[in-house]
Coordinates of C-alpha atoms and ligand atoms in Angstrom, one line a residue:
M23 CA 16.4 70.0 4.3
A24 CA 16.2 68.9 0.7
V25 CA 19.9 69.4 0.2
T26 CA 20.7 67.2 3.3
C27 CA 18.5 64.5 1.9
L28 CA 20.3 64.6 -1.4
D29 CA 23.6 64.5 0.4
I30 CA 22.5 61.4 2.3
T31 CA 21.5 59.7 -0.9
C32 CA 24.8 60.6 -2.5
L33 CA 26.6 59.3 0.6
C34 CA 24.7 56.1 0.5
T35 CA 25.3 55.6 -3.2
F36 CA 28.9 56.2 -2.6
L37 CA 29.0 53.8 0.3
I38 CA 27.2 51.0 -1.7
S39 CA 29.4 51.5 -4.7
T40 CA 32.5 51.2 -2.5
V41 CA 31.3 48.2 -0.6
F42 CA 29.8 46.3 -3.6
G43 CA 32.1 47.6 -6.3
Y44 CA 29.5 48.9 -8.8
T45 CA 27.4 51.9 -9.5
L46 CA 23.7 52.1 -9.3
S47 CA 22.4 53.5 -12.5
S48 CA 19.2 52.8 -14.4
D49 CA 21.2 52.6 -17.7
T50 CA 23.1 49.4 -16.6
E51 CA 20.1 47.6 -15.1
I52 CA 20.5 43.9 -15.8
T53 CA 17.6 41.9 -17.1
V54 CA 17.3 38.3 -18.3
N55 CA 14.8 36.6 -20.6
P56 CA 12.7 33.6 -19.5
P57 CA 13.5 30.2 -21.0
Q58 CA 12.0 29.2 -24.3
D59 CA 9.7 26.4 -25.4
F60 CA 8.7 25.3 -21.9
E61 CA 6.5 22.2 -22.2
I62 CA 5.2 19.2 -20.3
V63 CA 5.8 16.0 -22.3
D64 CA 4.0 12.7 -21.6
P65 CA 6.1 9.8 -22.8
G66 CA 3.3 7.3 -22.1
Y67 CA 4.6 6.1 -18.7
L68 CA 1.2 6.6 -17.0
G69 CA 2.2 9.6 -14.8
Y70 CA 6.0 10.0 -15.2
L71 CA 6.3 13.2 -17.1
Y72 CA 9.1 15.3 -18.6
L73 CA 9.3 19.0 -18.1
Q74 CA 11.6 20.5 -20.7
W75 CA 12.7 23.9 -22.0
Q76 CA 15.4 25.8 -24.0
P77 CA 17.8 28.5 -22.8
P78 CA 16.6 32.1 -23.0
L79 CA 17.4 34.4 -25.9
S80 CA 20.3 37.0 -25.8
L81 CA 22.5 35.5 -23.2
D82 CA 25.6 36.9 -24.9
N83 CA 26.4 39.3 -21.9
F84 CA 26.6 36.3 -19.6
K85 CA 28.9 33.9 -21.5
E86 CA 31.1 33.0 -18.6
C87 CA 28.1 32.6 -16.4
T88 CA 26.2 29.4 -15.5
I89 CA 22.6 30.4 -15.5
E90 CA 20.1 28.5 -13.4
Y91 CA 16.4 27.8 -13.7
E92 CA 13.9 27.8 -10.9
L93 CA 11.1 25.3 -11.7
K94 CA 7.9 25.0 -9.7
Y95 CA 5.2 22.5 -10.3
R96 CA 2.1 20.9 -8.7
N97 CA -1.1 19.0 -9.4
T98 CA -3.8 21.6 -9.9
D99 CA -5.7 20.8 -6.7
S100 CA -2.6 21.0 -4.6
K101 CA -1.8 24.2 -2.6
R102 CA 2.0 23.7 -2.4
W103 CA 4.4 24.0 -5.3
K104 CA 7.4 21.7 -5.5
T105 CA 10.5 23.8 -6.2
I106 CA 13.6 22.7 -8.1
I107 CA 16.7 24.7 -8.9
T108 CA 18.6 23.2 -11.8
K109 CA 21.2 24.0 -14.5
N110 CA 19.7 21.3 -16.8
L111 CA 17.2 21.8 -19.5
H112 CA 14.8 19.1 -18.3
Y113 CA 13.3 17.6 -15.2
K114 CA 11.4 14.4 -14.7
D115 CA 8.9 13.4 -12.0
G116 CA 5.8 11.4 -11.2
F117 CA 2.4 13.0 -11.3
D118 CA -1.2 12.0 -10.5
L119 CA -2.8 12.0 -14.0
N120 CA -6.3 11.8 -12.4
K121 CA -5.7 15.6 -12.0
G122 CA -4.3 18.4 -14.1
I123 CA -0.7 19.5 -13.8
E124 CA 0.7 23.0 -13.8
A125 CA 4.3 24.2 -13.9
K126 CA 6.2 27.5 -14.2
I127 CA 9.8 28.3 -14.7
H128 CA 12.1 31.4 -14.8
T129 CA 15.7 32.1 -15.5
V130 CA 18.0 33.0 -12.5
L131 CA 21.2 34.9 -12.9
P132 CA 23.3 34.2 -9.8
G133 CA 24.8 37.2 -8.0
Q134 CA 28.3 36.5 -9.2
C135 CA 27.1 37.0 -12.8
T136 CA 25.6 40.5 -12.2
N137 CA 28.2 42.0 -9.9
G138 CA 25.4 42.3 -7.4
S139 CA 22.2 40.5 -6.4
E140 CA 20.5 37.7 -8.2
V141 CA 18.4 38.6 -11.2
Q142 CA 15.3 36.7 -12.2
S143 CA 13.3 36.6 -15.4
S144 CA 9.5 36.6 -15.6
W145 CA 7.7 33.3 -15.2
L146 CA 6.8 31.1 -18.2
E147 CA 3.9 28.7 -17.6
A148 CA 2.8 25.3 -18.9
T149 CA -0.1 23.0 -18.1
Y150 CA -0.9 19.4 -18.9
W151 CA -4.3 17.6 -18.6
I152 CA -4.7 14.1 -19.9
S153 CA -7.8 14.2 -22.2
S154 CA -10.4 12.9 -19.7
Q155 CA -13.2 11.2 -21.5
G156 CA -16.2 9.6 -19.8
N157 CA -17.8 10.8 -16.6
L158 CA -16.5 10.0 -13.1
E159 CA -18.9 7.2 -12.2
T160 CA -17.5 5.1 -15.1
K161 CA -14.1 4.8 -13.3
I162 CA -13.3 1.5 -11.6
Q163 CA -14.0 1.4 -7.8
D164 CA -12.2 0.0 -4.8
M165 CA -8.8 -0.6 -6.4
D166 CA -6.8 -2.8 -4.0
C167 CA -3.2 -3.9 -4.6
V168 CA -1.3 -6.2 -2.4
Y169 CA 2.3 -7.4 -2.8
Y170 CA 2.1 -10.9 -1.3
N171 CA 5.2 -11.9 0.5
W172 CA 7.2 -9.3 -1.4
Q173 CA 6.8 -11.6 -4.5
Y174 CA 3.4 -11.6 -6.1
L175 CA 1.5 -8.4 -6.9
I176 CA -2.2 -8.8 -7.3
C177 CA -4.6 -5.9 -7.9
S178 CA -8.4 -6.1 -7.9
W179 CA -11.2 -3.6 -8.6
K180 CA -14.9 -3.3 -9.1
P181 CA -16.5 -1.9 -12.2
G182 CA -17.8 1.7 -12.3
M183 CA -21.3 2.5 -11.3
G184 CA -24.1 2.2 -13.9
V185 CA -21.8 1.1 -16.7
H186 CA -23.2 -0.9 -19.6
F187 CA -22.8 -4.7 -19.4
D188 CA -20.4 -4.6 -22.4
T189 CA -17.9 -2.5 -20.5
N190 CA -14.5 -4.1 -19.9
Y191 CA -11.4 -2.7 -18.2
N192 CA -7.7 -3.1 -19.0
L193 CA -4.7 -2.5 -16.7
F194 CA -1.4 -1.0 -17.8
Y195 CA 1.7 -0.6 -15.7
W196 CA 5.1 1.0 -15.8
Y197 CA 8.1 1.6 -13.6
E198 CA 11.6 2.9 -14.2
G199 CA 13.5 0.1 -16.0
L200 CA 10.6 -0.9 -18.4
D201 CA 10.9 0.4 -22.0
H202 CA 7.2 1.1 -22.2
A203 CA 4.0 0.6 -20.4
L204 CA 2.9 -3.1 -20.3
Q205 CA -0.6 -4.5 -20.3
C206 CA -1.6 -7.0 -17.7
A207 CA -0.9 -10.5 -19.0
H208 CA -3.1 -12.5 -16.5
Y209 CA -6.4 -10.9 -15.8
I210 CA -8.6 -12.2 -13.0
K211 CA -12.1 -12.5 -14.5
A212 CA -15.7 -12.7 -13.2
N213 CA -18.4 -13.4 -15.8
G214 CA -15.9 -12.9 -18.6
K215 CA -15.0 -9.3 -17.3
N216 CA -11.6 -8.3 -16.0
I217 CA -11.8 -7.5 -12.3
G218 CA -8.2 -7.9 -11.3
C219 CA -4.6 -8.6 -12.4
R220 CA -2.0 -11.1 -11.4
F221 CA 1.3 -9.5 -12.2
P222 CA 4.4 -11.5 -13.4
Y223 CA 7.7 -11.4 -11.6
L224 CA 8.6 -7.7 -11.4
E225 CA 12.3 -7.4 -11.7
S226 CA 14.0 -4.5 -9.7
S227 CA 10.8 -2.8 -8.9
D228 CA 11.3 -2.0 -5.2
Y229 CA 11.8 1.5 -3.9
K230 CA 10.6 3.2 -7.0
D231 CA 7.3 4.6 -8.1
F232 CA 5.0 2.0 -9.7
Y233 CA 2.5 3.5 -12.1
I234 CA -0.9 1.9 -13.0
C235 CA -3.6 3.0 -15.3
V236 CA -6.9 1.1 -15.5
N237 CA -8.9 2.3 -18.5
G238 CA -11.9 0.7 -20.2
S239 CA -14.1 0.5 -23.3
S240 CA -17.7 0.2 -24.0
E241 CA -19.9 0.6 -27.1
S242 CA -22.4 2.7 -25.3
K243 CA -20.3 5.4 -23.6
P244 CA -16.7 6.5 -23.0
I245 CA -15.1 5.1 -19.8
R246 CA -12.9 7.3 -17.5
S247 CA -9.4 6.1 -16.8
S248 CA -8.0 5.8 -13.3
Y249 CA -4.4 6.3 -12.4
F250 CA -2.5 5.0 -9.3
I251 CA 1.1 5.5 -8.0
F252 CA 2.6 3.5 -5.2
Q253 CA 5.8 1.8 -4.1
L254 CA 5.7 -1.9 -3.9
Q255 CA 7.6 -2.3 -0.6
N256 CA 4.7 -0.3 1.1
I257 CA 2.0 -2.7 0.2
V258 CA 3.7 -6.0 1.2
K259 CA 1.6 -8.6 3.1
P260 CA 3.8 -11.3 4.4
L261 CA 2.8 -15.0 4.8
P262 CA 1.8 -15.9 8.3
P263 CA 4.6 -17.0 10.6
D264 CA 5.1 -20.8 10.9
Y265 CA 6.5 -23.5 13.2
L266 CA 5.3 -22.0 16.4
H267 CA 6.9 -23.6 19.4
L268 CA 6.8 -23.1 23.2
T269 CA 9.6 -24.2 25.5
L270 CA 9.1 -24.4 29.2
M271 CA 12.3 -23.0 30.8
N272 CA 11.1 -23.7 34.4
S273 CA 7.7 -23.6 36.0
Y274 CA 7.3 -19.9 35.4
E275 CA 9.3 -19.0 32.3
I276 CA 8.3 -19.8 28.7
N277 CA 10.1 -19.1 25.5
L278 CA 7.8 -18.6 22.5
K279 CA 9.5 -19.2 19.1
W280 CA 8.4 -19.1 15.5
S281 CA 9.9 -18.7 12.1
M282 CA 8.9 -17.0 8.9
P283 CA 8.0 -19.0 5.8
G284 CA 10.6 -18.8 3.0
G285 CA 10.6 -15.9 0.7
P286 CA 12.5 -12.7 -0.2
I287 CA 11.7 -10.7 3.0
P288 CA 14.8 -10.3 5.1
A289 CA 14.3 -11.1 8.8
R290 CA 15.5 -7.6 9.7
C291 CA 12.5 -6.1 7.8
L292 CA 9.8 -7.7 10.0
I293 CA 7.9 -6.8 13.1
Y294 CA 5.7 -9.3 14.9
E295 CA 2.5 -9.1 16.9
V296 CA 2.0 -11.9 19.4
E297 CA -1.3 -12.7 20.9
I298 CA -1.1 -14.7 24.1
T299 CA -4.0 -16.3 25.9
E300 CA -3.4 -17.6 29.4
D301 CA -6.6 -19.3 30.7
D302 CA -9.2 -16.5 30.2
T303 CA -6.7 -13.6 29.9
K304 CA -5.7 -12.4 26.5
W305 CA -3.1 -9.8 25.6
V306 CA -1.2 -8.7 22.6
T307 CA 2.5 -7.7 22.5
T308 CA 4.6 -6.4 19.7
T309 CA 8.2 -7.3 19.1
V310 CA 10.9 -6.5 16.6
E311 CA 13.0 -9.3 18.2
P312 CA 13.4 -11.9 15.5
E313 CA 11.2 -14.9 16.3
I314 CA 11.5 -15.3 20.0
I315 CA 10.0 -13.8 23.1
H316 CA 10.3 -14.7 26.7
I317 CA 7.3 -14.5 29.0
M318 CA 6.5 -15.2 32.7
R319 CA 3.7 -17.6 33.3
N320 CA 1.2 -17.5 36.1
K321 CA -0.2 -20.7 37.5
S322 CA -2.2 -21.1 34.3
Q323 CA -3.8 -24.3 33.1
Q324 CA -3.5 -23.4 29.5
L325 CA -1.3 -21.0 27.6
C326 CA -1.7 -20.5 23.9
F327 CA -0.2 -18.0 21.4
L328 CA -0.4 -17.0 17.8
V329 CA 1.7 -14.6 15.7
R330 CA 1.3 -12.3 12.7
S331 CA 3.9 -10.2 11.0
K332 CA 4.3 -7.0 8.9
V333 CA 7.1 -5.2 7.2
N334 CA 8.7 -2.7 9.6
I335 CA 9.5 1.0 9.3
Y336 CA 13.1 0.3 8.5
C337 CA 12.2 -1.3 5.2
S338 CA 9.0 0.5 4.2
D339 CA 6.7 3.4 5.0
D340 CA 3.7 1.1 5.4
G341 CA 2.5 -2.5 5.1
V342 CA -0.3 -5.0 5.6
W343 CA -0.4 -7.4 8.5
S344 CA -0.2 -11.0 7.6
E345 CA -2.9 -13.4 8.5
W346 CA -2.6 -14.9 12.0
S347 CA -0.6 -18.1 12.3
D348 CA -2.1 -21.3 13.6
K349 CA -2.5 -21.4 17.3
Q350 CA 0.1 -23.2 19.4
C351 CA -0.6 -24.2 23.0
L352 CA 1.4 -25.5 25.9
E353 CA 0.4 -29.0 26.7
G354 CA -2.3 -28.6 24.2
D355 CA -2.4 -32.4 23.6
R356 CA -2.9 -33.3 27.2
Q357 CA -5.6 -30.7 27.6
T358 CA -7.4 -32.1 24.5
K359 CA -7.1 -35.6 25.8
I360 CA -8.5 -34.6 29.2
L361 CA -11.3 -32.8 27.4
L362 CA -12.0 -35.7 25.2
S363 CA -12.0 -38.3 28.0
F364 CA -14.6 -36.1 29.7
L365 CA -16.6 -35.2 26.6
V366 CA -17.0 -38.6 25.0
P367 CA -18.8 -40.4 27.9
F368 CA -20.8 -37.2 28.6
V369 CA -22.0 -36.9 25.0
S370 CA -22.7 -40.7 24.7
V371 CA -24.8 -40.6 27.9
S372 CA -26.7 -37.5 26.8
L373 CA -27.5 -39.1 23.4
I374 CA -28.7 -42.3 24.9
S375 CA -31.0 -40.5 27.4
L376 CA -32.4 -38.4 24.5
L377 CA -33.2 -41.6 22.5
M378 CA -34.9 -43.1 25.5
S379 CA -37.0 -40.1 26.1
Y380 CA -38.0 -40.1 22.5
L381 CA -39.1 -43.7 22.6
V382 CA -41.0 -43.2 25.8
Y383 CA -42.9 -40.2 24.5
Y384 CA -43.6 -41.2 20.9
C385 CA -43.6 -45.0 20.9
P386 CA -46.9 -45.8 22.5
K387 CA -48.8 -44.5 19.5
T388 CA -46.8 -46.4 16.8
S389 CA -43.8 -48.5 17.4
L390 CA -44.6 -49.6 20.9
K391 CA -48.0 -50.8 19.7
M392 CA -46.2 -52.9 17.1
I393 CA -43.7 -54.1 19.7
C394 CA -46.6 -54.9 22.1
H395 CA -48.5 -56.5 19.3
T396 CA -45.6 -58.6 18.3
K397 CA -45.1 -59.5 21.9
K398 CA -48.7 -60.5 22.2
E399 CA -48.4 -62.6 19.2
V400 CA -45.2 -64.1 20.6
F401 CA -47.1 -64.7 23.8
S402 CA -50.0 -66.3 21.9
H403 CA -47.6 -68.5 20.1
Q404 CA -46.0 -69.4 23.4
E405 CA -49.5 -70.1 24.7
T406 CA -50.3 -72.3 21.8
L407 CA -46.9 -73.8 22.2
C408 CA -47.7 -74.3 25.8
Ligands
NAG629 C1 31.3 42.8 -13.4 O1 32.5 43.4 -13.1 C2 33.6 43.0 -13.9 C3 34.9 43.7 -13.4 O2 34.6 44.6 -12.4 C4 33.3 43.5 -15.3 O3 34.4 43.2 -16.2 C5 32.0 42.9 -15.8 O4 31.7 43.4 -17.1 C6 30.9 43.2 -14.9 N1 29.7 42.4 -15.2 C7 28.5 42.9 -15.4 C8 27.4 42.0 -15.8 O5 28.3 44.1 -15.1
NAG630 C1 -5.6 2.5 -22.2 O1 -4.3 2.9 -21.8 C2 -3.2 2.4 -22.7 C3 -1.9 2.8 -22.1 O2 -1.8 4.2 -21.9 C4 -3.4 2.8 -24.1 O3 -2.4 2.3 -24.9 C5 -4.8 2.4 -24.6 O4 -5.0 2.9 -25.9 C6 -5.9 2.9 -23.6 N1 -7.1 2.3 -24.0 C7 -8.3 3.0 -24.0 C8 -9.5 2.3 -24.4 O5 -8.3 4.2 -23.7
NAG631 C1 -0.1 -12.9 36.6 O1 -0.3 -12.7 38.0 C2 -0.1 -11.4 38.4 C3 -0.1 -11.3 39.9 O2 -1.1 -12.1 40.4 C4 -1.1 -10.4 37.7 O3 -0.9 -9.1 38.0 C5 -0.9 -10.6 36.2 O4 -1.9 -9.8 35.5 C6 -1.1 -12.1 35.8 N1 -0.9 -12.2 34.4 C7 -1.7 -12.8 33.6 C8 -1.3 -12.9 32.2 O5 -2.8 -13.3 34.1

């Protein structure tokens, strides 16, 4: 039995060597070293980090070979690693600096270098944790950033809980294209403290990560920094639509039209929500059609509509609805006139009746007496006159 087994092993070895063109032998087992000097470097871009390393030692046997590196990294609280295969000696990406970062890398010799299957080195690890001073409650709260009309970025926040009154916060920002992180130039203040920032014009800042750090200082205790990453096109709040207009096509069909106020948002990037009120019925409809919808009208007395807009999924992942526009009504003027011509006499009559009742109830005690008295006097005068 043992002999047959050995025979089979030999046969297999023979077959494998024929097919793959090399011999299995422990003497020629190929190994490769991990890369050297693996490190995570923070260039001060508030979350955009460099992962860098040097080639492994003793690569002389693989001179004609392009070796690769498999890099894995994640924020420490995340379950999933991001994996990158690269031939370079560095990689750059954005990280959430509120948390720690861990990364690992190994060398990969592709199959064509080893006359067989791919060979991997052991892993080399690196971690990065921004020195986090101050306890969590000292961080700012309720950070809210809105990119108004794709033009003006405004962020606002509330101070951390239980921080000393001398605490003040500062905002720094960076995106690819800026040489270094910049501090907010126009703070929004309340009681002399910074509670928001009005950003300047942000040149070529769309569709890239925008990094913000809000840190603070206080004499009494250290303040924890907060980090944020977002893309500007995802927090756009357009201005409300303008120039609403209804056109009666015939007695049942109406066209609703509007336009967007000026600004950099292309019409193809907008979606609209139209709220229509017909007498007592209200309904909302959504349209991507630029600035016009066509509706059928029942025998309504009054038809009104208003519109709001948002950046659509073709131009961003998310957005903020604009405020509602002013309301526009069909024959609104005539309706108002009718209403007024009814209301004015009604209100006048009511007011007069109210005045009369007041006089009747309260006058006898005071004013009426006087009136009566005067009357009497007048009478007596008249009497004397007579
Ligand atoms: C792979 O095979 C070629 C030719 O068969 C040989 O010259 C080369 O040294 C081998 N490489 C390794 C790493 O074994
Ligand atoms: C706040 O962050 C900026 C930018 O990283 C840094 O230059 C500054 O020293 C920090 N200030 C405090 C008080 O930590
Ligand atoms: C218009 O009339 C039809 C039929 O009477 C009704 O089903 C529909 O809900 C009405 N539409 C509105 C907006 O009142």
